[in-house]
Every structure is written in C-alpha cells, then in structure tokens.
Short mmCIF file of C-alpha atoms in Angstrom, two decimals:
data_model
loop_
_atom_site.label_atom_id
_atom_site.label_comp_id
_atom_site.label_asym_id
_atom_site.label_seq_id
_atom_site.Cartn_x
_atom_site.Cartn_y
_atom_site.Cartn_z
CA UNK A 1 150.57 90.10 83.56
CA UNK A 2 154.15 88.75 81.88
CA UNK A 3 157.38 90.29 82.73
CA UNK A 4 159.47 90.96 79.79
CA UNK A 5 162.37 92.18 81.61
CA UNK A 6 163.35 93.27 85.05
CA UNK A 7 166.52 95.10 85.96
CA UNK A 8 168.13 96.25 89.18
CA UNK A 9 168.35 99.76 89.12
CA UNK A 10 169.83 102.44 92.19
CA UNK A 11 168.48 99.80 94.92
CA UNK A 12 165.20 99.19 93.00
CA UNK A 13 163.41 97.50 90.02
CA UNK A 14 163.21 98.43 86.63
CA UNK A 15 160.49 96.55 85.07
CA UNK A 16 158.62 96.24 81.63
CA UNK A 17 155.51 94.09 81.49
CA UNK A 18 152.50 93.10 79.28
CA UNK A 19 149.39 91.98 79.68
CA UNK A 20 145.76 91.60 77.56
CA UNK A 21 143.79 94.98 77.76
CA UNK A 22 139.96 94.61 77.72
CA UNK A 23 139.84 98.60 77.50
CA UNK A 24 141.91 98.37 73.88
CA UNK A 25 140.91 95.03 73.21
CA UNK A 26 145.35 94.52 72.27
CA UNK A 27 148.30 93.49 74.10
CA UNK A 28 149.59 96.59 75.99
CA UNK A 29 153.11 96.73 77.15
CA UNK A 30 153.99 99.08 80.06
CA UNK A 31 157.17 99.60 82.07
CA UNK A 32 157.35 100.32 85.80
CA UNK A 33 160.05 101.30 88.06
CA UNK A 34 159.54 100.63 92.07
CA UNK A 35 161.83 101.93 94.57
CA UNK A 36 163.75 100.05 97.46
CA UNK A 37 161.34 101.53 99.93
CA UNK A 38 158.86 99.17 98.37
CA UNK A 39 159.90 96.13 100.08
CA UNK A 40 158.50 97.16 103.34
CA UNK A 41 155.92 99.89 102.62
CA UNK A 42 153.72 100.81 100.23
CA UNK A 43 155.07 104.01 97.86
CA UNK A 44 153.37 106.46 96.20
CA UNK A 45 152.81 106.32 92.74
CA UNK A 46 154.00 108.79 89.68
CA UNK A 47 152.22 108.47 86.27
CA UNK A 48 154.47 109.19 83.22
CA UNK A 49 152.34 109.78 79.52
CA UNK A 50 154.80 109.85 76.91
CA UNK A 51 154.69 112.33 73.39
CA UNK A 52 153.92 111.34 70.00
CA UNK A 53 155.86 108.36 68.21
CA UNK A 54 157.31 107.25 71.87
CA UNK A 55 156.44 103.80 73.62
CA UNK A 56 156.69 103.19 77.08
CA UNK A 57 160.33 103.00 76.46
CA UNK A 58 161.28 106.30 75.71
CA UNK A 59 161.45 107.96 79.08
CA UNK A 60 162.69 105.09 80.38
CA UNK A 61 165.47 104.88 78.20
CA UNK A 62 166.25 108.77 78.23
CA UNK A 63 164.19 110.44 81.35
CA UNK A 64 166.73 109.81 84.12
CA UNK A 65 164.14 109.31 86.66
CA UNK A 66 165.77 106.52 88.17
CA UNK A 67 168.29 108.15 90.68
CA UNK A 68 165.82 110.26 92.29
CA UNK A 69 162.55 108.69 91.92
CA UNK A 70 164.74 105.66 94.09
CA UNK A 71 165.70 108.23 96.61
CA UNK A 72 162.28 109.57 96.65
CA UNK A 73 160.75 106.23 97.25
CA UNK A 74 158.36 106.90 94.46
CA UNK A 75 156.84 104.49 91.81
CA UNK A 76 156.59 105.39 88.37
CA UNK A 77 154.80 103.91 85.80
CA UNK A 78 155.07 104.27 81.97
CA UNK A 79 152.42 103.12 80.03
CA UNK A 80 152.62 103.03 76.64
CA UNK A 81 150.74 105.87 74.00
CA UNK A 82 148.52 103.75 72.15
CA UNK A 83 146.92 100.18 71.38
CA UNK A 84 149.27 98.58 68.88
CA UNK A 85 149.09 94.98 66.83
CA UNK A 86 148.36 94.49 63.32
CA UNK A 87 144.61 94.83 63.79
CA UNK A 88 144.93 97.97 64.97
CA UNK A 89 143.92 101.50 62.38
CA UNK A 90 146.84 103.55 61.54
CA UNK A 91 148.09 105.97 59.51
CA UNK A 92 151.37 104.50 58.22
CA UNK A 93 152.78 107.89 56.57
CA UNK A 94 151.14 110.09 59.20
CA UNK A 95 153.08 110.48 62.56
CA UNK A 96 150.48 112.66 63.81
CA UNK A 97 147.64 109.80 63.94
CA UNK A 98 147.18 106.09 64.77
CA UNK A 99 149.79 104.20 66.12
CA UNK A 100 151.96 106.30 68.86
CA UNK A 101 149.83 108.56 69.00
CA UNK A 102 146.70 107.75 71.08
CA UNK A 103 145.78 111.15 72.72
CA UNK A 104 144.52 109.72 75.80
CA UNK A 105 141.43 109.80 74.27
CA UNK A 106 138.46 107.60 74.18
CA UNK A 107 137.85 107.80 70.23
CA UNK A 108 134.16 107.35 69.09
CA UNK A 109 134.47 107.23 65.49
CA UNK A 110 134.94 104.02 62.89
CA UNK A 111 137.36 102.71 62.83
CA UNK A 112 139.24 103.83 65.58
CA UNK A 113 137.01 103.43 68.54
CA UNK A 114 137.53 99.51 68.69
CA UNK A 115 140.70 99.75 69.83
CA UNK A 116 141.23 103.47 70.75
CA UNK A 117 140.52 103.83 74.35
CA UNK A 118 143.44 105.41 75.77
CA UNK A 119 141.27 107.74 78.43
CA UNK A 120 139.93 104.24 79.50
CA UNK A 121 143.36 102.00 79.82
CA UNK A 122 145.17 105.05 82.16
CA UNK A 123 142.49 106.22 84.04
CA UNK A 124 140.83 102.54 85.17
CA UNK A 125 142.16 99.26 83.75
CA UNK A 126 145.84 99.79 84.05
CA UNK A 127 145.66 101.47 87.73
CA UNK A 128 143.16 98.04 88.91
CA UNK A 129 146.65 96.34 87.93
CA UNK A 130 148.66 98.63 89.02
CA UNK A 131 146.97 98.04 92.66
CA UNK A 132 147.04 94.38 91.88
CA UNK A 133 150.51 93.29 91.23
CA UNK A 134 152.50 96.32 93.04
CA UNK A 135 152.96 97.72 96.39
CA UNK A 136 151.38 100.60 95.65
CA UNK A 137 149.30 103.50 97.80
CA UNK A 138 146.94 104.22 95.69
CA UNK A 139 145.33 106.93 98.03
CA UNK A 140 148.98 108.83 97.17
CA UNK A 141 148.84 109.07 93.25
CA UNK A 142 150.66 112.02 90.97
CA UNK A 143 150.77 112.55 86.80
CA UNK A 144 152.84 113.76 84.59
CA UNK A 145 153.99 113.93 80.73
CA UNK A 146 155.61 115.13 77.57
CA UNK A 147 153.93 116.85 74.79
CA UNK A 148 150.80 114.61 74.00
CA UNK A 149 151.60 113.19 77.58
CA UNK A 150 151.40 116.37 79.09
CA UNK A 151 148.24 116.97 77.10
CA UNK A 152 146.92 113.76 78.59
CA UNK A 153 148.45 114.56 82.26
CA UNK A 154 146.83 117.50 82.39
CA UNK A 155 143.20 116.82 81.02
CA UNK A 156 143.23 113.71 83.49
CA UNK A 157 144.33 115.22 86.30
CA UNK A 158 141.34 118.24 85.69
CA UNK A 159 139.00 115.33 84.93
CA UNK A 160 139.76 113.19 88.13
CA UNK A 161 140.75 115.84 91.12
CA UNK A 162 139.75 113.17 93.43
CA UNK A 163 142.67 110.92 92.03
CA UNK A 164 145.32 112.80 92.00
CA UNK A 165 147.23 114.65 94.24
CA UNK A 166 149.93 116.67 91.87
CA UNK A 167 150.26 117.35 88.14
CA UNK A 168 153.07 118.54 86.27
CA UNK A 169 154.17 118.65 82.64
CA UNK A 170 157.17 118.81 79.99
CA UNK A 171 156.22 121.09 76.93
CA UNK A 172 152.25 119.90 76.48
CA UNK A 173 149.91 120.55 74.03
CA UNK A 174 147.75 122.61 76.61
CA UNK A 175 144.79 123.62 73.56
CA UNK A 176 143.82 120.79 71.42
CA UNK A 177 141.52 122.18 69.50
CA UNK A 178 143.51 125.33 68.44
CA UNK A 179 146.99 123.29 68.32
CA UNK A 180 148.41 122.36 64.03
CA UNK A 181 149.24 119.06 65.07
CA UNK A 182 146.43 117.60 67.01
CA UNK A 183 143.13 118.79 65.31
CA UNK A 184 143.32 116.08 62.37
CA UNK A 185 143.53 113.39 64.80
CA UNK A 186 140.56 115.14 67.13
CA UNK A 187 138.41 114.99 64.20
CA UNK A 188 139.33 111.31 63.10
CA UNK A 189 138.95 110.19 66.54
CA UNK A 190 136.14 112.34 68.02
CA UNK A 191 134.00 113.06 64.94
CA UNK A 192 133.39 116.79 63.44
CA UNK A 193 131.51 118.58 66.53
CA UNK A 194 134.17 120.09 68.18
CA UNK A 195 132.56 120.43 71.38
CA UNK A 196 132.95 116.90 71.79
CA UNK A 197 136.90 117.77 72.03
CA UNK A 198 136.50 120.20 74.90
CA UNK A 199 136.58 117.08 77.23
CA UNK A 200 140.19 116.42 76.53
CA UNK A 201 141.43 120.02 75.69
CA UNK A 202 143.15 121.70 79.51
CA UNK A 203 141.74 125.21 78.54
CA UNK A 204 138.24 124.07 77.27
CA UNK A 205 138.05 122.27 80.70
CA UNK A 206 138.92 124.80 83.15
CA UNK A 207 136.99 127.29 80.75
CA UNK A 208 134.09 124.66 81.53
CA UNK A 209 134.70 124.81 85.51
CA UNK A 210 136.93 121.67 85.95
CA UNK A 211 139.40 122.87 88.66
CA UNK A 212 142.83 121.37 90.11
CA UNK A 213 144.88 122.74 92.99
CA UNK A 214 148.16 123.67 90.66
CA UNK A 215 150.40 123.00 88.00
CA UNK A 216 154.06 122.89 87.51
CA UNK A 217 154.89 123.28 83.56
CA UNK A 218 158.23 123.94 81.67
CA UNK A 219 158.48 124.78 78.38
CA UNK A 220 161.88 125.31 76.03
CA UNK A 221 162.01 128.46 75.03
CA UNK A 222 163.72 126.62 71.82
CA UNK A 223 161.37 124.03 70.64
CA UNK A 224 160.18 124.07 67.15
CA UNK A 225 156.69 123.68 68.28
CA UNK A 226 156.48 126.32 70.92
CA UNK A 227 154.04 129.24 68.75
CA UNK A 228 151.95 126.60 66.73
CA UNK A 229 151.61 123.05 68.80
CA UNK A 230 152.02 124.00 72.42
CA UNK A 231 151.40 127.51 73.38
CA UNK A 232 151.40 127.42 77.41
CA UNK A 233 150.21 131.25 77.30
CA UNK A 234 147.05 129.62 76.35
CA UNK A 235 146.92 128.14 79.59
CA UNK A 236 148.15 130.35 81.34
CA UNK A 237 145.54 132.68 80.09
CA UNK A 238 142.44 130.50 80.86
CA UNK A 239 143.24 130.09 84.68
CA UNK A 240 143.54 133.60 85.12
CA UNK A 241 140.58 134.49 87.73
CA UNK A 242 140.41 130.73 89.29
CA UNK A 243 141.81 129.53 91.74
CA UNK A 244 144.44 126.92 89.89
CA UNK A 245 147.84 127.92 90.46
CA UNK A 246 150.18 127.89 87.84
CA UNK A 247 153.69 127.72 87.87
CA UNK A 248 154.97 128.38 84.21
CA UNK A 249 159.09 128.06 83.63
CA UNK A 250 160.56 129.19 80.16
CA UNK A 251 163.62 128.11 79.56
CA UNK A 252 166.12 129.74 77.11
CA UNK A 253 167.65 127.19 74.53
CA UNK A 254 165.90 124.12 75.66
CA UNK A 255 164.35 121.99 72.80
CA UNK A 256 161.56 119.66 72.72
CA UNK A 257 163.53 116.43 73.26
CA UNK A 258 164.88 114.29 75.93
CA UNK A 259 167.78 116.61 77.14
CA UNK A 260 165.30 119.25 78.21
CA UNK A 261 162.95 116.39 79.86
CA UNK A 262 165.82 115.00 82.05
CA UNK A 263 167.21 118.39 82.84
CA UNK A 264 164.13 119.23 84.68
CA UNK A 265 163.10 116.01 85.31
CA UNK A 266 164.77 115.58 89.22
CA UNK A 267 162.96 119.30 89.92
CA UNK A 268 159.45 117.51 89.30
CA UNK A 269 160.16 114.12 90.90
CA UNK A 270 160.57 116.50 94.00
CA UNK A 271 157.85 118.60 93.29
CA UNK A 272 155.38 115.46 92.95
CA UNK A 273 157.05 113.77 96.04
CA UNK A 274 156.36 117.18 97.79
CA UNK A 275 152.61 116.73 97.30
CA UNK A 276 152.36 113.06 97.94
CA UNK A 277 153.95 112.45 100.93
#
C-alpha cells in the first residue's frame, strides 16, 4: 500500500492511498478517513461508493463527512468507481460506460471482464486491506452511496447480510434493469440475458428473496434523473409484504449533486453509527 497524501483533519486522518489490485488486475487508488478514537480502539467502519464520473475524491472533497464521522469515531473509506490505466476498455465519449463508471459489478463479457471486477475489489480484496493496514472492527461494518454508489450499496448490502450491519443511500439507481442510464452498460458488461443482471439490480434481489433489516434512502425531489434513472417508488414497491424496512425521504428542491449529499450527509453518519455501535 503507498500513501499519496495524509492530512490532519477534526483530530483525525485524512488519507488517500494506492496499491496493486489482483481483483482489477490495475493500480487502484482509495481514500480513507480514521477518526481520533482510532489511536486506542478499534472503530467501526463506513463504506462510501461514489456515482458515475466521480473518483474516490469526490465525496471527499465535497461530502462533509469529516466533522461528524470524527465525532462519531467512525472510519470511512472511499474507494474509487472503477479500474483505471491505459489498458483499461472505455468508452471515451460515453459517460455512462467504462471508466468511472464500474457498477460494482463483476463484468463477464470481452473486453471488459479483465479488468472489470468492481463486485470483487469492495466486497473482498479491498476490505483484507482494509483489516490489514487500519484499526478497524471489522465485525462493526456499514455501506453507503450516491447514485451508482447507492446502486452498489444497496445490492451489496442485500448480497452480504452477514457483513453488514446498516445501509443507507443518496439518490440510487434502485432498478437497473428498467433504469435509461444503466441498461447499455448491463448489457456490455453482463452479456444480453438479462437475468444475469438481477444479481446486481435491489428490486430483482429482494423480488428473488435476498432480505436486509432496513434502509435509510433520500431522494431530491429536484433531480433531473428522479422519473427515468432512479425511481425509489420502485423500491419501495418491491419490499412491500417483507419484512425490510424502508425509510424513504423526498426532499423538495434538492438536486442530484453534492449540496443535497452533504445536507443529509451528518443525518446518515448518525444513522449508521446508530446501528454499529
């Protein structure tokens, strides 16, 4: 692991690291922030997926997590949103595909499955280092995201119950498969059967019996991509009858950028740190 930076921040460290991925088979940079409590305990730990185009960077830059997430005592970790390098497929003039924009996927079609293994980096190689290099109580582990994060929150936390002990998410892509902006990039990465997509589509899961305790989601009320992209009714819909509770917020004239993120971001540091301890 190299350190590219490391900055005191509200008692704690603000770090951003790299290190050689055997999941993506690149460099992968990721940022983390640990809290003053650190030095003598292990914390609990807060995942952060970001949206299309972002890097680890972005929420770091513009979530304001710092403040309360040092008060909280809570790690959080950014990793970035897809493999990058110049061996890496992309689609230079598409935003939507490639290159910031990994879906948290593990693709399976040429050529993007050599490097494309997004599900694989979050979920096992990056928390082994995670474990390694931080003091970190893994036993004590929440998720959340933005958009294509929250897509990616969500479908992990459904697909690894075990793992984690809160979920939460900022505006996300809850329906894959039925969303404008995602089912190109399903089809590049995953192939044509669609039912191969239903593994990282929220509704398909929990329509398919994967279960997790609750959910904390806000949504503008403003953002260009509410009716076509995102569409939390669709969510909302498919855990009606189980027993995942939903908490659903819709918020008059909040966009999908970084002002509505870190408006609402202190209310789901709290709500994580709640759940973990």
């Amino acid at each position: 692991m190299n350190i590219l930076s490391q900055n005191t921040a509200f008692g704690g460290m603000q770090g951003v690291f790299s290190h050689q991925s055997e999941a993506t088979g690149t460099e992968m940079t990721f940022a983390v922030f640990v809290p003053p409590q650190a030095i003598a305990e292990k914390r609990p730990v807060l995942w952060y997926l970001s949206g299309l185009t972002c890097t680890h960077a972005n929420v770091m830059e513009k979530g304001e997590y710092r403040r309360m997430a040092a008060e909280l005592g809570l790690i959080v970790v950014c990793p970035d949103t897809s493999p990058r390098g110049n061996d890496v497929a992309d689609e230079l003039t598409n935003w939507k595909m490639g290159k910031g924009a990994g879906m948290y996927l593990n693709a399976t079609e040429t050529p993007w499955a050599e490097h494309y293994q997004m599900y694989s980096y979050i979920t096992e190689e990056l928390p082994s280092l995670i474990a390694e290099q931080f003091r970190a109580d893994m036993s004590r582990q929440g998720i959340f995201g933005h958009s294509m994060g929250g897509h990616g929150a969500m479908t992990i936390a459904l697909k690894n119950p075990e793992r984690f002990k809160s979920c939460s998410a900022f505006a996300p892509i809850v329906s894959p498969l039925t969303a404008d902006w995602t089912q190109d990039a399903f089809e590049k990465y995953l192939g044509a059967d669609r039912a191969k997509w239903r593994e990282y589509d929220a509704c398909a899961l929990v329509e398919d019996g994967a279960r997790f305790p609750e959910f904390l989601v806000d949504q503008g009320k403003a953002d260009s991509f509410l009716e076509t992209g995102l569409a939390p009714w669709k969510f909302e819909e498919a855990v009606k009858g189980t027993d995942i509770d939903l908490t659903l917020r819709m918020h008059e004239r909040y966009d999908h950028s970084y002002y509505f993120i870190s408006t609402f971001m202190e209310d789901h540091l709290k709500w994580h740190a709640a759940r973990l301890g």
